[in-house]
Structures are given as C-alpha cells and as structure tokens.
Short mmCIF file of C-alpha atoms in Angstrom, two decimals:
data_model
loop_
_atom_site.label_atom_id
_atom_site.label_comp_id
_atom_site.label_asym_id
_atom_site.label_seq_id
_atom_site.Cartn_x
_atom_site.Cartn_y
_atom_site.Cartn_z
CA MET W 266 121.28 96.32 78.81
CA ALA W 267 121.91 97.73 81.76
CA HIS W 268 118.46 98.01 84.21
CA ALA W 269 118.62 101.19 85.53
CA PHE W 270 117.64 101.90 90.00
CA LEU W 271 114.69 104.00 91.07
CA GLY W 272 115.08 105.64 93.25
CA ILE W 273 113.16 107.18 96.52
CA ALA W 274 111.81 110.81 95.38
CA GLY W 275 113.68 112.77 98.45
CA ILE W 276 116.58 111.23 99.55
CA ALA W 277 120.70 111.39 97.31
CA PRO W 278 120.99 108.73 96.34
CA GLU W 279 124.58 108.19 98.38
CA SER W 280 121.18 107.21 101.83
CA LEU W 281 120.61 104.10 100.54
CA THR W 282 122.03 100.43 100.59
CA LEU W 283 122.40 98.94 97.29
CA ILE W 284 122.55 95.42 96.97
CA ALA W 285 123.84 95.28 92.76
CA LYS W 286 123.31 91.97 91.34
CA GLU W 287 123.09 91.44 87.67
CA GLY W 288 122.67 95.48 86.89
CA GLU W 289 119.85 95.04 89.05
CA PHE W 290 120.05 96.82 92.21
CA GLU W 291 117.54 96.48 95.28
CA ALA W 292 117.37 99.14 98.55
CA ALA W 293 117.22 98.77 101.49
CA LEU W 294 116.10 102.32 103.29
CA PRO W 295 115.50 102.91 106.84
CA CYS W 296 111.27 102.68 107.38
CA GLN W 297 110.80 105.49 109.19
CA LEU W 298 111.00 107.22 105.37
CA PHE W 299 107.56 105.63 105.33
CA ASP W 300 105.08 106.89 107.55
CA ALA W 301 102.38 104.08 107.11
CA PRO W 302 99.89 103.16 110.82
CA PHE W 303 99.68 100.67 112.68
CA ALA W 304 102.80 99.01 112.07
CA THR W 305 102.74 98.46 108.67
CA VAL W 306 105.46 99.56 107.12
CA PRO W 307 108.05 96.97 105.26
CA THR W 308 110.86 96.52 106.52
CA SER W 309 113.15 96.78 103.39
CA TYR W 310 112.06 98.59 99.97
CA SER W 311 112.64 97.11 96.57
CA ALA W 312 113.28 98.91 93.33
CA PHE W 313 111.64 98.27 89.62
CA GLY W 314 113.12 97.05 87.59
CA ARG W 315 112.96 98.25 83.73
CA LEU W 316 112.75 96.18 80.61
CA ALA W 317 114.22 99.07 78.84
CA ASP W 318 116.09 102.02 78.74
CA ALA W 319 113.73 105.68 80.63
CA GLU W 320 112.79 107.73 77.38
CA GLU W 321 111.57 111.22 78.67
CA ASP W 322 108.58 112.17 77.11
CA PRO W 323 108.59 116.38 77.06
CA ARG W 324 104.50 116.14 74.95
CA THR W 325 102.86 117.26 78.33
CA THR W 326 99.95 119.01 75.95
CA ALA W 327 99.58 115.62 73.39
CA LEU W 328 99.16 113.45 76.60
CA LEU W 329 96.87 115.99 78.62
CA ALA W 330 95.19 115.88 75.32
CA LEU W 331 94.44 111.82 74.89
CA ALA W 332 94.09 111.82 78.91
CA HIS W 333 90.87 113.71 78.34
CA ALA W 334 89.48 111.96 74.95
CA PHE W 335 88.69 109.33 77.60
CA VAL W 336 85.05 108.73 77.34
CA ASN W 337 82.70 105.21 78.14
CA PRO W 338 79.40 106.03 76.20
CA VAL W 339 78.12 102.75 77.46
CA PRO W 340 75.51 102.54 79.40
CA SER W 341 76.38 100.45 83.59
CA THR W 342 73.13 97.17 83.08
CA THR W 343 74.54 96.69 78.59
CA PRO W 344 76.77 93.67 78.85
CA SER W 345 80.09 93.91 78.16
CA THR W 346 81.97 93.44 74.90
CA ALA W 347 84.17 91.33 76.99
CA CYS W 348 81.01 89.02 78.74
CA LEU W 349 84.16 88.51 81.28
CA PRO W 350 82.90 88.52 85.27
CA ALA W 351 83.01 91.52 87.44
CA ILE W 352 85.44 89.69 89.79
CA TYR W 353 88.54 89.35 86.81
CA THR W 354 89.22 93.50 87.57
CA TYR W 355 89.67 93.55 90.67
CA PHE W 356 91.60 90.27 91.81
CA GLY W 357 93.76 91.91 88.98
CA GLN W 358 93.48 94.81 91.31
CA PHE W 359 94.92 92.43 94.61
CA ILE W 360 97.81 91.03 91.64
CA ALA W 361 98.69 94.80 91.38
CA HIS W 362 98.71 95.65 94.45
CA GLU W 363 100.66 92.60 95.75
CA VAL W 364 104.04 92.78 93.47
CA GLY W 365 103.83 96.35 93.10
CA ARG W 366 103.57 99.29 95.66
CA LEU W 367 104.68 102.68 93.85
CA SER W 368 106.67 105.44 96.42
CA GLY W 369 105.86 109.45 95.52
CA SER W 370 108.19 109.87 92.67
CA THR W 371 109.70 112.99 90.75
CA ASP W 372 111.93 112.79 87.33
CA GLY W 373 111.53 109.36 87.03
CA LYS W 374 112.24 107.45 91.12
CA VAL W 375 110.37 105.40 92.54
CA ILE W 376 110.33 102.86 95.25
CA ASN W 377 108.76 99.32 95.14
CA LEU W 378 106.93 99.53 98.73
CA ASN W 379 105.73 95.39 98.13
CA THR W 380 107.79 93.19 97.68
CA ALA W 381 107.50 91.90 94.13
CA SER W 382 107.25 88.44 95.23
CA PHE W 383 103.44 87.34 95.00
CA ASP W 384 103.97 86.73 98.67
CA LEU W 385 100.22 87.75 100.09
CA ASP W 386 102.30 90.34 101.96
CA THR W 387 99.07 92.66 101.23
CA MET W 388 97.34 90.41 104.01
CA PHE W 389 99.42 89.03 106.51
CA PHE W 390 100.76 91.29 109.03
CA PRO W 391 104.58 89.14 109.94
CA ALA W 392 105.22 87.64 112.47
CA GLY W 393 104.90 89.86 115.34
CA LYS W 394 104.37 92.58 114.51
CA PHE W 395 100.97 91.93 114.87
CA PRO W 396 98.92 95.88 114.99
CA SER W 397 97.82 96.68 118.58
CA GLU W 398 94.80 97.57 117.17
CA ILE W 399 93.39 94.28 116.45
CA LEU W 400 93.85 93.12 120.05
CA THR W 401 92.01 96.04 121.42
CA ALA W 402 89.68 96.08 119.09
CA ALA W 403 87.37 92.65 119.55
CA PRO W 404 84.88 91.61 118.72
CA LEU W 405 84.82 94.50 115.78
CA CYS W 406 88.13 92.57 115.38
CA VAL W 407 89.01 88.53 115.52
CA PRO W 408 92.33 88.03 114.46
CA PHE W 409 93.21 84.15 113.45
CA GLY W 410 96.41 82.55 112.44
CA LEU W 411 98.65 86.41 110.71
CA ALA W 412 95.77 87.47 110.12
CA ALA W 413 91.71 89.84 110.72
CA LEU W 414 89.16 89.86 109.77
CA GLY W 415 86.13 93.10 111.40
CA ASN W 416 82.51 92.90 112.57
CA THR W 417 80.05 94.52 110.05
CA SER W 418 77.18 93.62 112.46
CA PRO W 419 76.68 96.63 116.06
CA GLY W 420 77.31 94.14 119.12
CA THR W 421 78.74 91.31 120.10
CA THR W 422 77.40 88.50 117.00
CA ALA W 423 80.68 88.43 114.96
CA ASP W 424 79.59 88.45 111.13
CA LEU W 425 82.97 88.55 109.69
CA SER W 426 82.80 90.01 106.22
CA ASP W 427 84.65 93.58 106.43
CA LEU W 428 88.24 93.90 106.90
CA PRO W 429 89.63 94.04 110.52
CA ARG W 430 89.30 98.27 111.39
CA ALA W 431 90.28 100.59 113.47
CA VAL W 432 86.97 102.64 115.48
CA THR W 433 88.09 105.54 113.33
CA GLY W 434 86.77 102.61 109.90
CA GLU W 435 90.23 102.79 108.98
CA PRO W 436 91.76 99.52 108.11
CA VAL W 437 94.28 97.61 109.61
CA VAL W 438 95.87 95.63 106.92
CA PRO W 439 99.34 95.55 105.27
CA ASP W 440 97.98 97.78 101.92
CA ARG W 441 94.91 99.64 103.22
CA ARG W 442 95.49 100.00 98.83
CA ASN W 443 92.68 97.54 99.58
CA ASP W 444 89.97 99.21 101.24
CA SER W 445 90.34 101.74 98.26
CA ASN W 446 87.00 99.90 96.66
CA PRO W 447 83.66 97.29 98.20
CA GLN W 448 84.79 95.45 95.41
CA LEU W 449 88.28 94.65 96.10
CA ALA W 450 87.44 95.17 99.93
CA GLN W 451 84.82 91.80 100.24
CA LEU W 452 87.59 90.48 97.89
CA HIS W 453 90.25 90.72 100.21
CA VAL W 454 87.46 88.67 102.79
CA ALA W 455 86.89 86.04 100.75
CA ILE W 456 90.74 85.23 100.71
CA LEU W 457 90.93 85.51 105.04
CA LYS W 458 87.52 83.36 104.99
CA LYS W 459 89.75 80.15 102.39
CA TYR W 460 92.53 81.05 104.48
CA ARG W 461 90.97 80.86 108.07
CA ALA W 462 88.84 78.12 107.26
CA LEU W 463 92.04 75.67 106.03
CA LEU W 464 94.22 77.21 110.15
CA GLU W 465 91.63 74.30 110.50
CA THR W 466 92.86 71.33 108.31
CA SER W 467 96.89 72.80 107.29
CA SER W 468 99.31 72.40 109.07
CA ASP W 469 100.86 75.36 106.83
CA ALA W 470 97.11 77.45 105.78
CA GLN W 471 99.24 80.44 105.11
CA MET W 472 101.35 78.48 101.80
CA GLU W 473 98.44 76.23 100.95
CA LEU W 474 96.38 79.99 100.75
CA THR W 475 99.19 80.98 98.83
CA ARG W 476 99.80 78.07 96.21
CA LEU W 477 96.06 78.53 95.58
CA LEU W 478 95.72 81.78 94.89
CA HIS W 479 98.94 81.10 91.88
CA SER W 480 96.75 78.06 90.40
CA ILE W 481 93.79 80.74 90.28
CA THR W 482 96.02 83.32 88.91
CA ILE W 483 97.95 81.16 86.39
CA HIS W 484 95.19 78.99 85.30
CA ASP W 485 91.92 81.22 85.42
CA TYR W 486 92.66 85.27 85.66
CA LEU W 487 95.82 85.13 83.71
CA ARG W 488 93.62 82.49 81.16
CA GLN W 489 90.83 84.85 80.43
CA VAL W 490 92.63 87.78 79.65
CA ILE W 491 95.99 87.30 77.84
CA ASP W 492 96.33 86.08 74.06
CA ASP W 493 96.35 82.61 73.41
CA CYS W 494 99.53 82.36 71.94
CA VAL W 495 101.09 84.49 74.36
CA TYR W 496 99.50 82.25 77.20
CA ASN W 497 100.67 79.29 76.33
CA ASP W 498 103.40 80.01 75.04
CA VAL W 499 104.54 81.78 77.54
CA LEU W 500 103.70 78.63 80.23
CA HIS W 501 105.24 76.04 77.56
CA SER W 502 108.41 78.58 76.43
CA GLY W 503 109.45 80.01 79.30
CA ARG W 504 109.81 84.23 79.46
CA ARG W 505 111.13 86.15 76.85
CA LEU W 506 111.25 89.59 78.21
CA VAL W 507 110.27 90.02 82.08
CA HIS W 508 113.55 88.67 82.87
CA ALA W 509 114.81 86.04 80.44
CA HIS W 510 115.66 82.97 80.69
CA LYS W 511 115.89 83.19 83.80
CA ASP W 512 115.13 81.66 87.60
CA ALA W 513 113.05 84.48 89.04
CA LYS W 514 113.91 82.60 92.83
CA ASN W 515 117.65 84.54 92.70
CA TYR W 516 116.54 87.73 91.66
CA PHE W 517 112.67 89.62 90.72
CA LEU W 518 112.11 93.37 90.71
CA THR W 519 108.60 94.41 89.48
CA PRO W 520 109.23 96.19 86.17
CA ILE W 521 108.89 99.58 85.90
CA GLU W 522 106.32 98.88 82.54
CA PHE W 523 104.04 96.17 84.38
CA ALA W 524 103.68 98.85 87.45
CA ALA W 525 103.29 102.33 86.03
CA GLY W 526 102.11 101.14 82.37
CA ALA W 527 101.17 97.47 81.60
CA HIS W 528 98.89 95.76 83.91
CA ARG W 529 97.01 99.69 84.41
CA PHE W 530 93.94 97.65 81.73
CA GLY W 531 92.23 97.23 84.32
CA HIS W 532 90.93 100.53 84.84
CA THR W 533 89.06 100.37 81.89
CA MET W 534 87.08 97.49 82.66
CA VAL W 535 85.25 99.72 85.98
CA ARG W 536 81.82 99.85 84.95
CA ASP W 537 79.77 102.78 86.15
CA ALA W 538 76.74 100.26 88.48
CA TYR W 539 77.84 97.32 89.95
CA ARG W 540 73.98 95.06 90.11
CA TRP W 541 74.72 94.84 95.00
CA ARG W 542 71.67 92.20 96.28
CA ARG W 543 71.93 92.73 99.36
CA ALA W 544 72.14 96.37 98.69
CA ALA W 545 68.29 97.82 97.70
CA PRO W 546 66.84 99.98 97.21
CA PRO W 547 68.05 100.51 94.26
CA PRO W 548 69.22 97.16 92.92
CA ASP W 549 72.25 98.84 91.05
CA ALA W 550 74.47 100.63 92.40
CA ALA W 551 76.22 103.53 91.14
CA LEU W 552 80.61 103.35 91.20
CA GLU W 553 80.77 106.75 93.51
CA GLN W 554 77.75 104.91 96.16
CA LEU W 555 80.02 102.01 96.14
CA MET W 556 83.09 103.25 96.72
CA ARG W 557 81.99 105.33 99.52
CA GLN W 558 82.23 102.35 101.07
CA THR W 559 85.14 102.40 102.42
CA TYR W 560 86.91 104.35 104.79
CA ALA W 561 88.44 107.22 102.34
CA GLY W 562 85.40 107.14 101.42
CA GLU W 563 83.68 108.43 104.32
CA GLY W 564 80.09 106.88 104.64
CA LEU W 565 80.14 103.77 106.78
CA THR W 566 78.34 103.19 109.28
CA PHE W 567 78.49 105.12 112.67
CA ASP W 568 77.53 102.47 115.13
CA ALA W 569 77.17 103.75 119.11
CA GLY W 570 79.74 101.42 120.46
CA LEU W 571 80.31 99.63 123.42
CA GLY W 572 80.58 100.62 125.88
CA PRO W 573 79.74 104.67 127.42
CA GLY W 574 81.30 106.94 125.43
CA GLU W 575 82.43 104.44 122.85
CA SER W 576 81.87 104.76 119.13
CA ILE W 577 83.21 102.66 115.65
CA ARG W 578 82.91 102.64 111.96
CA ARG W 579 82.45 99.99 109.55
CA ILE W 580 81.28 99.04 107.12
CA ALA W 581 77.40 98.00 106.96
CA SER W 582 76.08 94.38 105.94
CA ARG W 583 74.29 95.36 102.89
CA TRP W 584 77.34 96.21 102.03
CA THR W 585 79.00 92.88 101.56
CA MET W 586 79.19 91.12 99.01
CA GLU W 587 76.31 87.88 97.62
CA LYS W 588 79.74 85.87 95.63
CA THR W 589 77.24 85.24 93.30
CA ASP W 590 76.99 89.92 92.19
CA MET W 591 81.14 88.88 90.93
CA VAL W 592 81.65 85.48 90.25
CA ARG W 593 80.04 83.06 87.45
CA TYR W 594 78.31 79.40 89.26
CA PRO W 595 76.38 76.94 87.31
CA GLY W 596 73.20 77.38 87.43
CA ALA W 597 73.34 81.25 89.46
CA GLU W 598 72.17 84.30 87.84
CA GLU W 599 74.52 86.11 85.77
CA PRO W 600 77.04 87.66 87.35
CA ASN W 601 78.07 91.78 86.97
CA LEU W 602 80.34 92.50 83.63
CA ALA W 603 83.51 93.75 83.54
CA ASN W 604 83.82 96.59 80.37
CA GLY W 605 85.89 95.25 77.65
CA ILE W 606 89.66 96.72 77.64
CA GLY W 607 89.78 99.08 75.42
CA PRO W 608 90.47 103.43 75.73
CA ALA W 609 86.87 103.96 77.05
CA LEU W 610 87.00 105.02 81.03
CA ALA W 611 84.09 104.93 82.72
CA SER W 612 82.99 108.68 83.96
CA PRO W 613 83.04 108.18 87.88
CA LEU W 614 87.06 107.87 87.24
CA GLN W 615 86.64 110.82 84.15
CA THR W 616 85.77 112.81 87.02
CA LEU W 617 87.32 110.77 90.94
CA SER W 618 87.54 112.74 94.29
CA GLY W 619 90.77 113.46 95.39
CA LYS W 620 90.59 111.98 98.48
CA TYR W 621 90.61 108.25 96.64
CA VAL W 622 94.04 109.56 94.87
CA GLN W 623 97.21 108.98 97.13
CA ASN W 624 99.02 112.45 97.19
CA ALA W 625 95.72 114.55 94.98
CA ASP W 626 93.95 116.90 97.50
CA PRO W 627 91.14 115.35 98.49
CA LEU W 628 88.66 118.47 97.47
CA SER W 629 89.76 117.86 93.40
CA GLU W 630 88.38 116.27 90.45
CA VAL W 631 90.99 113.27 89.63
CA ASN W 632 90.73 112.19 85.52
CA LEU W 633 92.30 108.45 86.29
CA ALA W 634 93.58 108.55 82.19
CA GLU W 635 95.33 111.48 82.91
CA LYS W 636 96.69 110.80 85.66
CA THR W 637 97.99 107.35 84.31
CA LEU W 638 99.91 109.14 81.50
CA MET W 639 100.81 111.62 83.47
CA ARG W 640 102.55 108.87 85.96
CA GLY W 641 104.43 106.92 83.20
CA GLN W 642 105.90 110.66 81.87
CA GLU W 643 107.00 110.76 85.43
CA VAL W 644 108.89 107.30 85.98
CA MET W 645 109.74 107.64 82.26
CA LEU W 646 107.95 104.55 80.43
CA PRO W 647 109.40 103.24 77.39
CA CYS W 648 106.62 104.07 74.85
CA ALA W 649 105.63 100.86 72.73
CA GLN W 650 107.58 100.68 69.90
CA SER W 651 111.11 100.94 72.27
CA LEU W 652 109.27 97.52 74.10
CA TRP W 653 107.50 95.64 70.50
CA ALA W 654 111.22 96.26 69.90
CA LEU W 655 113.40 93.84 72.28
CA ILE W 656 110.59 90.66 71.64
CA GLU W 657 111.15 87.51 69.83
CA PRO W 658 108.66 88.01 67.20
CA VAL W 659 106.88 84.34 68.72
CA CYS W 660 103.03 85.66 68.71
CA GLY W 661 100.88 88.03 67.13
CA ARG W 662 102.38 91.59 65.49
CA PHE W 663 102.41 95.03 66.59
CA LEU W 664 99.77 97.53 64.87
CA THR W 665 99.98 100.04 62.47
CA PRO W 666 99.74 103.78 62.74
CA GLU W 667 96.67 103.63 61.22
CA GLU W 668 94.78 101.01 63.62
CA ILE W 669 96.31 103.71 66.52
CA SER W 670 94.81 106.27 65.96
CA GLY W 671 91.82 105.13 62.84
CA SER W 672 88.07 104.35 64.16
CA VAL W 673 89.17 105.93 68.24
CA GLY W 674 86.55 109.36 67.14
CA SER W 675 88.12 112.19 66.26
CA THR W 676 89.74 114.04 69.62
CA PHE W 677 91.81 110.60 70.12
CA PHE W 678 92.83 111.19 66.62
CA ASP W 679 94.71 115.19 66.92
CA ALA W 680 95.80 114.18 70.44
CA LEU W 681 97.55 110.73 69.15
CA THR W 682 99.02 113.06 65.90
CA MET W 683 99.31 116.24 67.47
CA LYS W 684 102.81 117.89 66.39
CA ASN W 685 104.64 118.12 68.85
CA VAL W 686 108.09 120.62 69.04
CA ASP W 687 111.86 118.12 68.48
CA ALA W 688 109.94 115.64 69.14
CA PRO W 689 107.10 112.83 66.98
CA THR W 690 103.44 112.60 66.98
CA LEU W 691 102.04 110.12 69.86
CA VAL W 692 101.14 107.06 67.32
CA GLU W 693 105.18 107.17 66.04
CA ARG W 694 106.66 106.61 69.25
CA THR W 695 102.96 105.51 71.81
CA PRO W 696 102.65 105.93 75.13
CA LEU W 697 102.75 102.12 76.70
CA TRP W 698 99.62 102.38 78.20
CA PHE W 699 97.24 103.39 75.43
CA TYR W 700 99.37 101.33 73.00
CA VAL W 701 98.23 98.28 74.97
CA LEU W 702 94.02 99.18 75.62
CA ARG W 703 94.12 100.15 71.46
CA GLU W 704 96.09 96.91 71.10
CA ALA W 705 93.47 94.56 73.16
CA GLU W 706 90.69 96.65 70.95
CA VAL W 707 91.64 96.71 68.18
CA LEU W 708 93.00 92.45 68.32
CA GLN W 709 90.74 90.74 70.42
CA GLY W 710 87.43 93.14 69.98
CA GLY W 711 88.51 93.48 73.78
CA HIS W 712 88.00 90.39 75.43
CA LYS W 713 92.01 89.58 75.28
CA LEU W 714 95.11 92.16 76.24
CA GLY W 715 97.08 91.81 72.99
CA PRO W 716 100.38 90.21 71.64
CA LEU W 717 102.52 93.31 74.05
CA GLY W 718 100.34 94.41 76.43
CA GLY W 719 99.40 90.07 77.46
CA ARG W 720 103.17 89.78 77.67
CA ILE W 721 104.20 92.71 79.67
CA VAL W 722 101.31 91.43 82.15
CA MET W 723 101.83 87.55 81.69
CA GLU W 724 105.69 87.58 82.45
CA THR W 725 106.03 90.06 84.96
CA ILE W 726 103.08 87.57 86.93
CA HIS W 727 104.65 84.69 86.45
CA ALA W 728 107.87 85.64 87.28
CA SER W 729 106.72 87.07 90.33
CA ILE W 730 105.05 83.12 91.58
CA GLU W 731 108.26 81.88 89.93
CA ALA W 732 110.27 84.02 93.00
CA THR W 733 108.07 82.41 95.79
CA GLY W 734 110.04 79.47 94.90
CA CYS W 735 107.04 77.82 92.79
CA SER W 736 107.04 76.86 89.50
CA PRO W 737 104.29 77.79 87.20
CA SER W 738 104.55 75.08 85.52
CA GLY W 739 103.65 72.91 87.79
CA LEU W 740 100.59 74.28 89.86
CA GLN W 741 96.73 72.91 89.82
CA PRO W 742 94.64 73.21 87.41
CA ALA W 743 91.95 76.04 89.84
CA THR W 744 89.34 79.01 89.56
CA LEU W 745 87.86 81.80 91.39
CA ALA W 746 84.87 80.44 92.25
CA ASP W 747 87.31 77.60 93.75
CA LEU W 748 88.55 81.04 95.98
CA PHE W 749 84.63 80.88 97.01
CA THR W 750 83.96 77.80 97.48
CA GLU W 751 82.60 77.81 101.43
CA THR W 752 83.84 80.61 102.27
CA THR W 753 80.85 83.19 101.79
#
C-alpha cells in the first residue's frame, strides 16, 4: 500500500521539492514559509507517513456530540486508577513533540516541522544557529554547549531553573510548545541540567544524553504505558505495522495516525490540579493556575531589570518543580499521579483558553476533545477498524460494538450510535483517538494502552529511536528517576 504524501496547506504540490522513496515522500521547503522567531526555523520539513489509506469522515455532527460527551467527574486530589506518577504524562508530551510538529492543516494536508527521529531537535539549536537573544540576555540566560538555561532570580544570582527567555518572557528554545505548561517546561529544564552536567564528564554529552533518554523511553516510559504482550512482541520480534520489518535508519516518517490520533491518549492523563510543593499557599495548584506560569499564560513574574528602564519576565522560583512533585522515589512522599487512560478530560481542558491553542482565537474557549476529533477528521485519519485489519493477530483482540458503546453513559452512547446519512455510526467505524481511549479503559482498566493503541505508539517510538542509528534492543535499562539524579 502506498503511503500518501501530506502537503502543507496553501502551497501547491508542484512548488515542493519531493524526494520519493519506497512510496513515501519528504518535502524540502524554503525556511521562510514558517514564521518562527529566534532562528528556530528548521532547514527542511518532513511529510507524515500513513499506515492505512486516508478516510474522509462526513460525520461532523456525531463527532461533535462525541467530543462534548467528555467529562471528568473525578476530584483532582483523588488517586488515579492508574497510579502512574504524573511525570509520565509530560514525558509522553515531550516525546510527541520530538517526533511530530504538525503545520496548519486543510483537507488533510499537513507536514512535520520536526524530524521523525528521536534526536532532541526540540532541545538543541543547530551548531552556529544560537539565537542572539540568549547571548545578549545574560545573566537571565546562561548558554552552554548547544543549549541554555534561564535564571529564575532577579539580579545577577544564577538560579538556573527556567527555560531560556527573552526579556518579554518568550521562550528561546527550538520548539516553543515545550513552554505550554510548567510541568513540561520543568522537564525540559531537568533534561538540560543533565546535559550541562554531562558536559563536564563526557566527550559527547549530546549523544550520551540522547541515549539516556532513549533508554528511559524503552525501559521505563513504554513499559509503563504499553500492553505487556505488545511491548514484548515489538522489543523482541520487531515491528509489524509501523515501518514493518524495515530498518528505520534508512528512512522513516512519523505516521499521522500516531501524531494526530493514538499518542494523544496523554490528554486524558492530565489532572485538574497538582500538588506543587514550592507554591504555597495553596499546596494544590489548579491546572489553570499552573498554565498561567508560561509565556502564553501571561502569568510570568515581572521584575525590574538589570539597568535603568529595563524589565524582565521569568517564571518565579515558587513555580519551579521539586522532583518529588512528579517522580516516585523510595521513601519519599507519593508524587502527583496521572489520571487513568480513558474517555474523560479534566474540566479545564474542556474549556481551554484559545491563547494556549495554536491558530485559535485567543479570546475563545477550546474543547480539547473537539479539537482532537476535528483534527483527525481534517487529516483524514483511518478508523480503528481499518487499522486493526492490518495487524497480524499476535496480541489481544478488537473491542466488540457493545464494548465500544456500552458502560460509557447515555451521552456517549447517543453520539456513538447516532444515525448518519449515507455513513456508518461511530461504533461501526470508530474514530481512532476515541477507540484508543476506550480500548485502554475496557481491556487495561485505564492502566495501559490496549493492543491497537499500544502497537501504534510502541512501534512509532521504537522506529523513531532506530532512525537515529540506535538499536532499541541494545539499550541499557534506565528510569525517569535517573534523569533527575544530581540535577535538580
């Protein structure tokens, strides 16, 4: 089956430089087509691959009804059924950014502004492309190697626990999405602190850090979120769906089914509030309060600058993260826990301010479930049934129609069984994102992804690591706790 090329909206295909290989395509586009600040424009763009043929979905009314059925009645401080530390939510978001950055889409046309390989292009600037803002903002920013950290303290005292920022507060990082919430931003900071420490001891700190993150991903993150059968099958027998039985080092494109569908399961792991030890009072910070501690949230601290007439914006030290807030350590207090995986969203994500959402009206409210389902429709994701038909029957089973629509409440049931003119119901041809959530809930109790969602996620990340020239099966065990050792 040919893998379709997904172009960028508004650019004629004939204007692209296409390099075809094995039915897949890569597009090299002029940098000026992407208006990004601080010299973060990538020098080339990749298409997204497809695992199955694109499918048009005319069932907009049913999809909107499904989106508005998402509610989360669980209090924010109630332990999750999954009992997984919240750091896994945001490490998953970090990986998603690493291997996929969708441009604006129209009629299914999107491109990937990041590389498909897990190569830390969201963390490091290309050699010789260091933004001038970092070099001129010291001591607000302290550069080292191919990265920098930001100062959380006014004056000249270095407390490097923030992203590097311009004086306006705008993050000076290759992928500004890593400032979408302080949990992710603080994970970014922890990774760069580890890199800074490695510069003192390693002849190739960037490579050593990359391999550490690969090891954490394979031996900790994926082991925690993937169905056990799928995890072991992929690790020991290879990929069966994503770049199946091929060496991803030669050529790999992130599947659109991963980027716009399956890997967005992490939306449902976000909680309404998190215990933030340094932010007192209150000890539990609402999600909206945390998200304001970003450039988009307009809640960064405003300080007098370093000279007459100067002013700076930065995150306040009380909003930086204690590692025990998010990571589990023996003998330490239990960290914040993620929500279980399933068809429910934290209430703030049902009415998310448009200022946090790309291409949205800043004054609008965005339902993240609606945004996700409509994006799937725009890029013509195949339904779950079409993807399951491509998988060798090694692990698990497909949900029955009764399992897809049953025990989810009348609002979900009505949307899933809604009759559509000349189109099947959502139960018969199920949107991929919803199916992945429902599969995890029914077959795994919300603890892990099921056999379809787990395979798409596991195999995509496995291939993205292999695309860097690393053999995933040869990585030494490591955990997320190792990332924070002697760095925070």
